PDB file of C-alpha atoms in Angstrom:
ATOM      1  CA  UNK A   1     109.787  89.581 100.611  1.00 40.00           C
ATOM      2  CA  UNK A   2     112.777  91.647  99.411  1.00 39.00           C
ATOM      3  CA  UNK A   3     112.666  95.383  99.970  1.00 39.00           C
ATOM      4  CA  UNK A   4     111.708  97.593  97.074  1.00 37.00           C
ATOM      5  CA  UNK A   5     114.601  99.515  95.462  1.00 39.00           C
ATOM      6  CA  UNK A   6     113.722 102.835  97.171  1.00 39.00           C
ATOM      7  CA  UNK A   7     113.670 101.166 100.584  1.00 35.00           C
ATOM      8  CA  UNK A   8     116.987  99.424  99.925  1.00 36.00           C
ATOM      9  CA  UNK A   9     118.442 102.816  99.080  1.00 39.00           C
ATOM     10  CA  UNK A  10     117.062 104.352 102.230  1.00 37.00           C
ATOM     11  CA  UNK A  11     118.200 101.376 104.285  1.00 36.00           C
ATOM     12  CA  UNK A  12     121.766 101.920 103.062  1.00 39.00           C
ATOM     13  CA  UNK A  13     121.529 105.570 103.950  1.00 39.00           C
ATOM     14  CA  UNK A  14     120.026 104.727 107.329  1.00 36.00           C
ATOM     15  CA  UNK A  15     123.076 102.589 108.108  1.00 36.00           C
ATOM     16  CA  UNK A  16     125.139 105.760 107.867  1.00 37.00           C
ATOM     17  CA  UNK A  17     123.475 106.904 111.079  1.00 35.00           C
ATOM     18  CA  UNK A  18     125.847 104.517 112.878  1.00 34.00           C
ATOM     19  CA  UNK A  19     128.742 106.860 112.095  1.00 33.00           C
ATOM     20  CA  UNK A  20     127.128 109.968 113.610  1.00 39.00           C
ATOM     21  CA  UNK A  21     126.105 107.832 116.571  1.00 36.00           C
ATOM     22  CA  UNK A  22     129.740 106.726 117.063  1.00 31.00           C
ATOM     23  CA  UNK A  23     130.929 110.307 116.733  1.00 36.00           C
ATOM     24  CA  UNK A  24     128.381 111.365 119.312  1.00 36.00           C
ATOM     25  CA  UNK A  25     129.559 108.728 121.736  1.00 34.00           C
ATOM     26  CA  UNK A  26     133.218 109.721 121.327  1.00 30.00           C
ATOM     27  CA  UNK A  27     132.330 113.376 121.748  1.00 33.00           C
ATOM     28  CA  UNK A  28     130.515 112.681 124.983  1.00 31.00           C
ATOM     29  CA  UNK A  29     133.473 110.693 126.295  1.00 34.00           C
ATOM     30  CA  UNK A  30     135.836 113.520 125.424  1.00 36.00           C
ATOM     31  CA  UNK A  31     133.641 116.093 127.123  1.00 37.00           C
ATOM     32  CA  UNK A  32     132.619 117.793 123.868  1.00 35.00           C
ATOM     33  CA  UNK A  33     129.016 116.776 123.040  1.00 38.00           C
ATOM     34  CA  UNK A  34     128.172 116.703 119.351  1.00 45.00           C
ATOM     35  CA  UNK A  35     125.338 118.894 118.160  1.00 54.00           C
ATOM     36  CA  UNK A  36     122.075 117.006 117.624  1.00 70.00           C
ATOM     37  CA  UNK A  37     120.877 116.709 114.046  1.00 87.00           C
ATOM     38  CA  UNK A  38     117.880 118.790 113.019  1.00 93.00           C
ATOM     39  CA  UNK A  39     115.190 117.909 110.520  1.00 96.00           C
ATOM     40  CA  UNK A  40     112.373 120.039 109.097  1.00 98.00           C
ATOM     41  CA  UNK A  41     109.340 118.189 107.730  1.00 98.00           C
ATOM     42  CA  UNK A  42     106.591 119.917 105.766  1.00 98.00           C
ATOM     43  CA  UNK A  43     103.392 117.888 105.531  1.00 97.00           C
ATOM     44  CA  UNK A  44      99.776 118.140 104.542  1.00 93.00           C
ATOM     45  CA  UNK A  45      97.389 118.334 107.486  1.00 90.00           C
ATOM     46  CA  UNK A  46      95.879 114.921 106.779  1.00 90.00           C
ATOM     47  CA  UNK A  47      99.229 113.196 107.205  1.00 95.00           C
ATOM     48  CA  UNK A  48     100.399 115.290 110.161  1.00 93.00           C
ATOM     49  CA  UNK A  49      99.170 112.850 112.868  1.00 92.00           C
ATOM     50  CA  UNK A  50     101.336 110.113 111.348  1.00 95.00           C
ATOM     51  CA  UNK A  51     104.346 112.402 110.938  1.00 96.00           C
ATOM     52  CA  UNK A  52     104.050 113.708 114.498  1.00 95.00           C
ATOM     53  CA  UNK A  53     103.895 110.204 115.962  1.00 95.00           C
ATOM     54  CA  UNK A  54     106.832 109.043 113.844  1.00 96.00           C
ATOM     55  CA  UNK A  55     108.863 112.167 114.611  1.00 97.00           C
ATOM     56  CA  UNK A  56     108.531 111.518 118.341  1.00 96.00           C
ATOM     57  CA  UNK A  57     109.842 107.975 118.002  1.00 95.00           C
ATOM     58  CA  UNK A  58     112.589 109.048 115.598  1.00 96.00           C
ATOM     59  CA  UNK A  59     113.761 111.774 117.973  1.00 96.00           C
ATOM     60  CA  UNK A  60     113.842 109.385 120.904  1.00 95.00           C
ATOM     61  CA  UNK A  61     115.882 106.804 119.004  1.00 94.00           C
ATOM     62  CA  UNK A  62     118.320 109.113 117.172  1.00 94.00           C
ATOM     63  CA  UNK A  63     118.419 112.334 119.170  1.00 95.00           C
ATOM     64  CA  UNK A  64     117.344 114.254 116.070  1.00 96.00           C
ATOM     65  CA  UNK A  65     115.294 117.380 116.629  1.00 96.00           C
ATOM     66  CA  UNK A  66     112.345 117.093 114.218  1.00 97.00           C
ATOM     67  CA  UNK A  67     110.260 120.164 113.420  1.00 97.00           C
ATOM     68  CA  UNK A  68     106.891 119.372 111.822  1.00 97.00           C
ATOM     69  CA  UNK A  69     104.914 122.060 109.986  1.00 96.00           C
ATOM     70  CA  UNK A  70     101.620 121.421 108.201  1.00 94.00           C
ATOM     71  CA  UNK A  71      99.401 123.246 105.751  1.00 93.00           C
ATOM     72  CA  UNK A  72      96.952 122.502 102.965  1.00 90.00           C
ATOM     73  CA  UNK A  73      98.412 120.828  99.880  1.00 90.00           C
ATOM     74  CA  UNK A  74      97.946 123.954  97.780  1.00 90.00           C
ATOM     75  CA  UNK A  75      99.526 126.208 100.387  1.00 93.00           C
ATOM     76  CA  UNK A  76     102.537 123.912 100.754  1.00 96.00           C
ATOM     77  CA  UNK A  77     103.143 123.994  97.015  1.00 96.00           C
ATOM     78  CA  UNK A  78     103.126 127.793  97.075  1.00 96.00           C
ATOM     79  CA  UNK A  79     105.455 127.888 100.065  1.00 97.00           C
ATOM     80  CA  UNK A  80     107.970 125.532  98.470  1.00 97.00           C
ATOM     81  CA  UNK A  81     107.739 127.350  95.132  1.00 96.00           C
ATOM     82  CA  UNK A  82     108.420 130.525  97.086  1.00 96.00           C
ATOM     83  CA  UNK A  83     111.707 129.105  98.313  1.00 95.00           C
ATOM     84  CA  UNK A  84     110.863 127.843 101.810  1.00 97.00           C
ATOM     85  CA  UNK A  85     113.470 125.393 103.044  1.00 96.00           C
ATOM     86  CA  UNK A  86     112.723 121.870 104.261  1.00 97.00           C
ATOM     87  CA  UNK A  87     114.313 118.445 104.494  1.00 97.00           C
ATOM     88  CA  UNK A  88     111.337 116.136 103.883  1.00 98.00           C
ATOM     89  CA  UNK A  89     108.126 117.076 102.072  1.00 98.00           C
ATOM     90  CA  UNK A  90     104.840 115.135 102.246  1.00 98.00           C
ATOM     91  CA  UNK A  91     102.388 115.925  99.444  1.00 97.00           C
ATOM     92  CA  UNK A  92     100.406 114.225  96.712  1.00 94.00           C
ATOM     93  CA  UNK A  93     102.528 112.388  94.112  1.00 95.00           C
ATOM     94  CA  UNK A  94     101.395 114.754  91.353  1.00 94.00           C
ATOM     95  CA  UNK A  95     102.360 117.842  93.343  1.00 95.00           C
ATOM     96  CA  UNK A  96     105.764 116.375  94.192  1.00 97.00           C
ATOM     97  CA  UNK A  97     106.381 115.476  90.552  1.00 95.00           C
ATOM     98  CA  UNK A  98     105.586 119.036  89.493  1.00 95.00           C
ATOM     99  CA  UNK A  99     107.951 120.437  92.119  1.00 96.00           C
ATOM    100  CA  UNK A 100     110.674 118.078  90.916  1.00 96.00           C
ATOM    101  CA  UNK A 101     110.384 119.539  87.421  1.00 95.00           C
ATOM    102  CA  UNK A 102     111.066 122.983  88.842  1.00 94.00           C
ATOM    103  CA  UNK A 103     113.892 121.530  90.965  1.00 95.00           C
ATOM    104  CA  UNK A 104     112.211 122.555  94.217  1.00 96.00           C
ATOM    105  CA  UNK A 105     112.248 118.902  95.287  1.00 96.00           C
ATOM    106  CA  UNK A 106     115.123 116.448  94.959  1.00 95.00           C
ATOM    107  CA  UNK A 107     115.182 114.243  91.883  1.00 88.00           C
ATOM    108  CA  UNK A 108     115.237 110.981  93.863  1.00 84.00           C
ATOM    109  CA  UNK A 109     112.345 108.541  94.146  1.00 85.00           C
ATOM    110  CA  UNK A 110     108.962 109.856  95.284  1.00 94.00           C
ATOM    111  CA  UNK A 111     107.910 107.340  97.933  1.00 96.00           C
ATOM    112  CA  UNK A 112     104.171 106.476  98.345  1.00 96.00           C
ATOM    113  CA  UNK A 113     103.256 106.543 102.033  1.00 97.00           C
ATOM    114  CA  UNK A 114      99.507 106.289 102.629  1.00 97.00           C
ATOM    115  CA  UNK A 115      96.012 107.012 101.393  1.00 95.00           C
ATOM    116  CA  UNK A 116      93.015 108.448 103.213  1.00 96.00           C
ATOM    117  CA  UNK A 117      89.343 108.891 102.445  1.00 97.00           C
ATOM    118  CA  UNK A 118      86.834 111.590 103.396  1.00 97.00           C
ATOM    119  CA  UNK A 119      84.478 111.175 106.334  1.00 98.00           C
ATOM    120  CA  UNK A 120      81.601 112.897 108.108  1.00 98.00           C
ATOM    121  CA  UNK A 121      81.847 114.052 111.718  1.00 98.00           C
ATOM    122  CA  UNK A 122      79.519 115.344 114.417  1.00 98.00           C
ATOM    123  CA  UNK A 123      80.124 116.596 117.933  1.00 98.00           C
ATOM    124  CA  UNK A 124      80.670 113.687 120.315  1.00 98.00           C
ATOM    125  CA  UNK A 125      77.319 112.609 121.746  1.00 97.00           C
ATOM    126  CA  UNK A 126      75.253 114.291 119.024  1.00 97.00           C
ATOM    127  CA  UNK A 127      72.857 112.200 116.911  1.00 96.00           C
ATOM    128  CA  UNK A 128      74.590 110.571 113.955  1.00 97.00           C
ATOM    129  CA  UNK A 129      72.844 111.038 110.613  1.00 98.00           C
ATOM    130  CA  UNK A 130      72.583 108.234 108.093  1.00 98.00           C
ATOM    131  CA  UNK A 131      75.283 108.736 105.460  1.00 98.00           C
ATOM    132  CA  UNK A 132      75.463 105.128 104.270  1.00 98.00           C
ATOM    133  CA  UNK A 133      74.348 105.866 100.692  1.00 98.00           C
ATOM    134  CA  UNK A 134      74.762 108.867  98.374  1.00 98.00           C
ATOM    135  CA  UNK A 135      71.066 109.715  98.784  1.00 98.00           C
ATOM    136  CA  UNK A 136      71.295 109.475 102.573  1.00 98.00           C
ATOM    137  CA  UNK A 137      74.400 111.666 102.573  1.00 98.00           C
ATOM    138  CA  UNK A 138      72.616 114.213 100.405  1.00 98.00           C
ATOM    139  CA  UNK A 139      69.640 114.251 102.758  1.00 98.00           C
ATOM    140  CA  UNK A 140      71.913 114.726 105.769  1.00 98.00           C
ATOM    141  CA  UNK A 141      73.566 117.721 104.131  1.00 98.00           C
ATOM    142  CA  UNK A 142      70.244 119.334 103.285  1.00 98.00           C
ATOM    143  CA  UNK A 143      68.930 118.760 106.816  1.00 97.00           C
ATOM    144  CA  UNK A 144      71.972 120.237 108.541  1.00 98.00           C
ATOM    145  CA  UNK A 145      71.943 123.809 109.785  1.00 97.00           C
ATOM    146  CA  UNK A 146      75.627 124.398 108.990  1.00 98.00           C
ATOM    147  CA  UNK A 147      78.218 122.219 107.243  1.00 98.00           C
ATOM    148  CA  UNK A 148      81.951 122.708 107.813  1.00 98.00           C
ATOM    149  CA  UNK A 149      84.542 121.872 105.159  1.00 98.00           C
ATOM    150  CA  UNK A 150      87.939 123.065 103.946  1.00 96.00           C
ATOM    151  CA  UNK A 151      87.736 126.166 101.777  1.00 96.00           C
ATOM    152  CA  UNK A 152      88.624 124.942  98.275  1.00 94.00           C
ATOM    153  CA  UNK A 153      90.276 128.284  97.619  1.00 93.00           C
ATOM    154  CA  UNK A 154      92.933 127.358 100.190  1.00 90.00           C
ATOM    155  CA  UNK A 155      94.018 124.367  98.115  1.00 87.00           C
ATOM    156  CA  UNK A 156      92.717 121.709 100.493  1.00 88.00           C
ATOM    157  CA  UNK A 157      92.215 118.380  98.688  1.00 89.00           C
ATOM    158  CA  UNK A 158      88.903 117.465 100.318  1.00 94.00           C
ATOM    159  CA  UNK A 159      87.400 120.922  99.786  1.00 94.00           C
ATOM    160  CA  UNK A 160      88.219 120.850  96.087  1.00 94.00           C
ATOM    161  CA  UNK A 161      86.713 117.390  95.670  1.00 96.00           C
ATOM    162  CA  UNK A 162      83.557 118.185  97.668  1.00 97.00           C
ATOM    163  CA  UNK A 163      82.845 121.302  95.639  1.00 97.00           C
ATOM    164  CA  UNK A 164      82.724 119.191  92.489  1.00 97.00           C
ATOM    165  CA  UNK A 165      80.727 116.464  94.214  1.00 98.00           C
ATOM    166  CA  UNK A 166      78.028 118.880  95.362  1.00 98.00           C
ATOM    167  CA  UNK A 167      77.759 120.196  91.815  1.00 98.00           C
ATOM    168  CA  UNK A 168      77.219 116.657  90.516  1.00 97.00           C
ATOM    169  CA  UNK A 169      74.639 115.981  93.227  1.00 98.00           C
ATOM    170  CA  UNK A 170      72.730 119.154  92.318  1.00 98.00           C
ATOM    171  CA  UNK A 171      72.999 120.714  95.784  1.00 98.00           C
ATOM    172  CA  UNK A 172      75.900 123.133  95.310  1.00 97.00           C
ATOM    173  CA  UNK A 173      73.828 126.257  96.012  1.00 98.00           C
ATOM    174  CA  UNK A 174      72.117 124.770  99.062  1.00 98.00           C
ATOM    175  CA  UNK A 175      75.409 123.674 100.626  1.00 97.00           C
ATOM    176  CA  UNK A 176      77.122 126.964  99.754  1.00 97.00           C
ATOM    177  CA  UNK A 177      74.457 128.854 101.685  1.00 98.00           C
ATOM    178  CA  UNK A 178      75.164 126.875 104.864  1.00 98.00           C
ATOM    179  CA  UNK A 179      78.864 126.164 104.429  1.00 98.00           C
ATOM    180  CA  UNK A 180      81.408 127.022 107.121  1.00 98.00           C
ATOM    181  CA  UNK A 181      84.571 127.302 105.033  1.00 97.00           C
ATOM    182  CA  UNK A 182      87.761 126.637 106.957  1.00 96.00           C
ATOM    183  CA  UNK A 183      90.958 128.062 105.416  1.00 93.00           C
ATOM    184  CA  UNK A 184      93.126 125.306 106.858  1.00 88.00           C
ATOM    185  CA  UNK A 185      93.552 123.121 109.893  1.00 90.00           C
ATOM    186  CA  UNK A 186      91.117 120.732 111.530  1.00 95.00           C
ATOM    187  CA  UNK A 187      87.598 121.203 110.173  1.00 97.00           C
ATOM    188  CA  UNK A 188      85.975 119.028 112.849  1.00 98.00           C
ATOM    189  CA  UNK A 189      86.751 121.645 115.501  1.00 98.00           C
ATOM    190  CA  UNK A 190      83.778 123.530 114.069  1.00 98.00           C
ATOM    191  CA  UNK A 191      81.325 120.852 115.240  1.00 98.00           C
ATOM    192  CA  UNK A 192      82.944 120.812 118.678  1.00 98.00           C
ATOM    193  CA  UNK A 193      82.517 124.593 118.951  1.00 98.00           C
ATOM    194  CA  UNK A 194      78.913 124.402 117.706  1.00 98.00           C
ATOM    195  CA  UNK A 195      79.573 126.446 114.572  1.00 98.00           C
ATOM    196  CA  UNK A 196      78.435 123.533 112.405  1.00 98.00           C
ATOM    197  CA  UNK A 197      76.289 120.416 112.744  1.00 97.00           C
ATOM    198  CA  UNK A 198      78.364 118.359 110.309  1.00 98.00           C
ATOM    199  CA  UNK A 199      82.018 118.444 109.341  1.00 98.00           C
ATOM    200  CA  UNK A 200      83.289 116.787 106.180  1.00 98.00           C
ATOM    201  CA  UNK A 201      87.009 116.221 106.079  1.00 97.00           C
ATOM    202  CA  UNK A 202      89.641 113.566 105.628  1.00 94.00           C
ATOM    203  CA  UNK A 203      89.209 110.808 108.191  1.00 96.00           C
ATOM    204  CA  UNK A 204      92.677 111.203 109.702  1.00 93.00           C
ATOM    205  CA  UNK A 205      91.975 114.846 110.492  1.00 93.00           C
ATOM    206  CA  UNK A 206      88.597 114.042 112.039  1.00 96.00           C
ATOM    207  CA  UNK A 207      90.147 111.470 114.370  1.00 95.00           C
ATOM    208  CA  UNK A 208      92.707 114.067 115.484  1.00 93.00           C
ATOM    209  CA  UNK A 209      90.033 116.322 117.027  1.00 96.00           C
ATOM    210  CA  UNK A 210      89.038 115.661 120.668  1.00 97.00           C
ATOM    211  CA  UNK A 211      85.299 116.071 121.108  1.00 98.00           C
ATOM    212  CA  UNK A 212      84.498 115.202 117.499  1.00 98.00           C
ATOM    213  CA  UNK A 213      83.150 111.821 116.443  1.00 98.00           C
ATOM    214  CA  UNK A 214      83.454 110.127 113.074  1.00 98.00           C
ATOM    215  CA  UNK A 215      80.013 109.152 111.770  1.00 98.00           C
ATOM    216  CA  UNK A 216      81.362 107.159 108.832  1.00 98.00           C
ATOM    217  CA  UNK A 217      83.469 107.527 105.698  1.00 97.00           C
ATOM    218  CA  UNK A 218      81.635 108.704 102.584  1.00 98.00           C
ATOM    219  CA  UNK A 219      79.801 105.923 100.726  1.00 97.00           C
ATOM    220  CA  UNK A 220      82.044 103.969  98.371  1.00 97.00           C
ATOM    221  CA  UNK A 221      80.228 105.278  95.284  1.00 98.00           C
ATOM    222  CA  UNK A 222      81.226 108.871  96.065  1.00 98.00           C
ATOM    223  CA  UNK A 223      84.360 108.328  98.142  1.00 98.00           C
ATOM    224  CA  UNK A 224      87.587 110.006  97.144  1.00 96.00           C
ATOM    225  CA  UNK A 225      90.982 108.808  98.348  1.00 95.00           C
ATOM    226  CA  UNK A 226      93.997 111.057  98.467  1.00 93.00           C
ATOM    227  CA  UNK A 227      97.400 109.394  98.223  1.00 95.00           C
ATOM    228  CA  UNK A 228     100.308 110.984 100.047  1.00 96.00           C
ATOM    229  CA  UNK A 229     103.956 110.506  99.228  1.00 98.00           C
ATOM    230  CA  UNK A 230     107.254 111.803 100.477  1.00 98.00           C
ATOM    231  CA  UNK A 231     110.368 113.249  98.877  1.00 97.00           C
ATOM    232  CA  UNK A 232     113.567 114.898  99.980  1.00 97.00           C
ATOM    233  CA  UNK A 233     114.734 118.454  99.437  1.00 97.00           C
ATOM    234  CA  UNK A 234     117.262 119.072  96.650  1.00 96.00           C
ATOM    235  CA  UNK A 235     119.891 119.645  99.348  1.00 94.00           C
ATOM    236  CA  UNK A 236     118.708 118.414 102.773  1.00 94.00           C
ATOM    237  CA  UNK A 237     120.593 119.771 105.782  1.00 92.00           C
ATOM    238  CA  UNK A 238     121.467 116.145 106.601  1.00 93.00           C
ATOM    239  CA  UNK A 239     120.734 113.811 103.701  1.00 94.00           C
ATOM    240  CA  UNK A 240     121.257 110.577 105.640  1.00 95.00           C
ATOM    241  CA  UNK A 241     118.953 111.645 108.473  1.00 96.00           C
ATOM    242  CA  UNK A 242     116.270 112.888 106.076  1.00 96.00           C
ATOM    243  CA  UNK A 243     116.432 109.643 104.048  1.00 96.00           C
ATOM    244  CA  UNK A 244     116.220 107.555 107.210  1.00 96.00           C
ATOM    245  CA  UNK A 245     113.141 109.442 108.405  1.00 97.00           C
ATOM    246  CA  UNK A 246     111.407 109.010 105.039  1.00 97.00           C
ATOM    247  CA  UNK A 247     112.302 105.311 105.037  1.00 96.00           C
ATOM    248  CA  UNK A 248     110.716 104.956 108.470  1.00 96.00           C
ATOM    249  CA  UNK A 249     107.483 106.564 107.213  1.00 97.00           C
ATOM    250  CA  UNK A 250     107.422 104.116 104.287  1.00 96.00           C
ATOM    251  CA  UNK A 251     108.240 100.981 106.282  1.00 96.00           C
ATOM    252  CA  UNK A 252     105.797  98.032 106.061  1.00 93.00           C
ATOM    253  CA  UNK A 253     105.354  97.989 109.847  1.00 94.00           C
ATOM    254  CA  UNK A 254     103.774 101.462 109.688  1.00 96.00           C
ATOM    255  CA  UNK A 255     100.425  99.854 108.743  1.00 95.00           C
ATOM    256  CA  UNK A 256      99.097  99.701 112.359  1.00 95.00           C
ATOM    257  CA  UNK A 257     100.044 103.335 112.966  1.00 94.00           C
ATOM    258  CA  UNK A 258      98.329 104.392 109.750  1.00 96.00           C
ATOM    259  CA  UNK A 259      95.196 102.433 110.672  1.00 95.00           C
ATOM    260  CA  UNK A 260      95.059 104.071 114.102  1.00 94.00           C
ATOM    261  CA  UNK A 261      95.177 107.474 112.411  1.00 93.00           C
ATOM    262  CA  UNK A 262      92.444 106.637 109.884  1.00 93.00           C
ATOM    263  CA  UNK A 263      94.763 105.926 106.955  1.00 95.00           C
ATOM    264  CA  UNK A 264      96.029 102.867 105.111  1.00 94.00           C
ATOM    265  CA  UNK A 265      98.886 101.773 102.889  1.00 93.00           C
ATOM    266  CA  UNK A 266      98.517 103.081  99.307  1.00 90.00           C
TER     267      UNK A 266
END
C-alpha cells in the first residue's frame, strides 16, 4: 500500500539524515567529531511510554540526544502558549489545530499517532472488582474507600471526561467525597501506595506503573478514547531530525509497540 502524503513527506526528510551521517563520519576521520543533534519532545503523559521507547531506539540509530518531557494536555497547551520551545509536540488533534492558529505549532500536517481508552486499576494482588458493565462499574466506585483520578482542573483528558460521566451516572457527589485527585503524572501509583483502592486512568498510564494491575478498560457503553497526534514546532532546531522522529512514531510497524503500551492505531 503506498504511503500517505504526510509519510512520503517525512520519508523524504528522513533521507536527509544521510547527509549529517556522512558529515559525522568525515568529521570523525578528520579528528573533529561533529556535535550530536538534539531533539526536545513534549508529550502528554498517556503517550509518554511510546515516546520514551521510540526515543531510545532513535537515539541508538542516529546518535540524536532526545529529551522527553510530559504533562497533562491542558498544561502542555499553556506551556506552549507561554512560549516554551520544543521540536515535536504530541497532543490531541484539536489542541494542535488551535495552537497552529496562534502559530505556536508549525503549519504542516498534524499526524494522527494513536488512541487510548480509560481503564480501572488496583494494587497488584488485590481483589479485582467487576467493572464489566456500567452498573457494575458504578457499584465498584460506590463500594471503594478511595478512588484516584486525574484532577480535571489540571487539564487531564481522563479527569475531565470522568467528571462528566459521574454526573450522568448520578454519583458525582459520592465520588467527589472519596476522590484522590492527582494533579498530573501516573494516577495508579496511588493504589500502589495504598492511598486509593481504585485508580481510573488511561490504560497506557496504568500499564506504566509497577505494582499496579489493570482490572479492565471501561465498558464499551461508557468508554472514551483519546486520540493523540504529533506536529512540529514552527522552527525546529533541526527540521529533518524532528520530521524523521515524527515519521517513526507514525509508521505502520509501530502497532506492536502501541499494543504493548495499551494503545492502538487511530
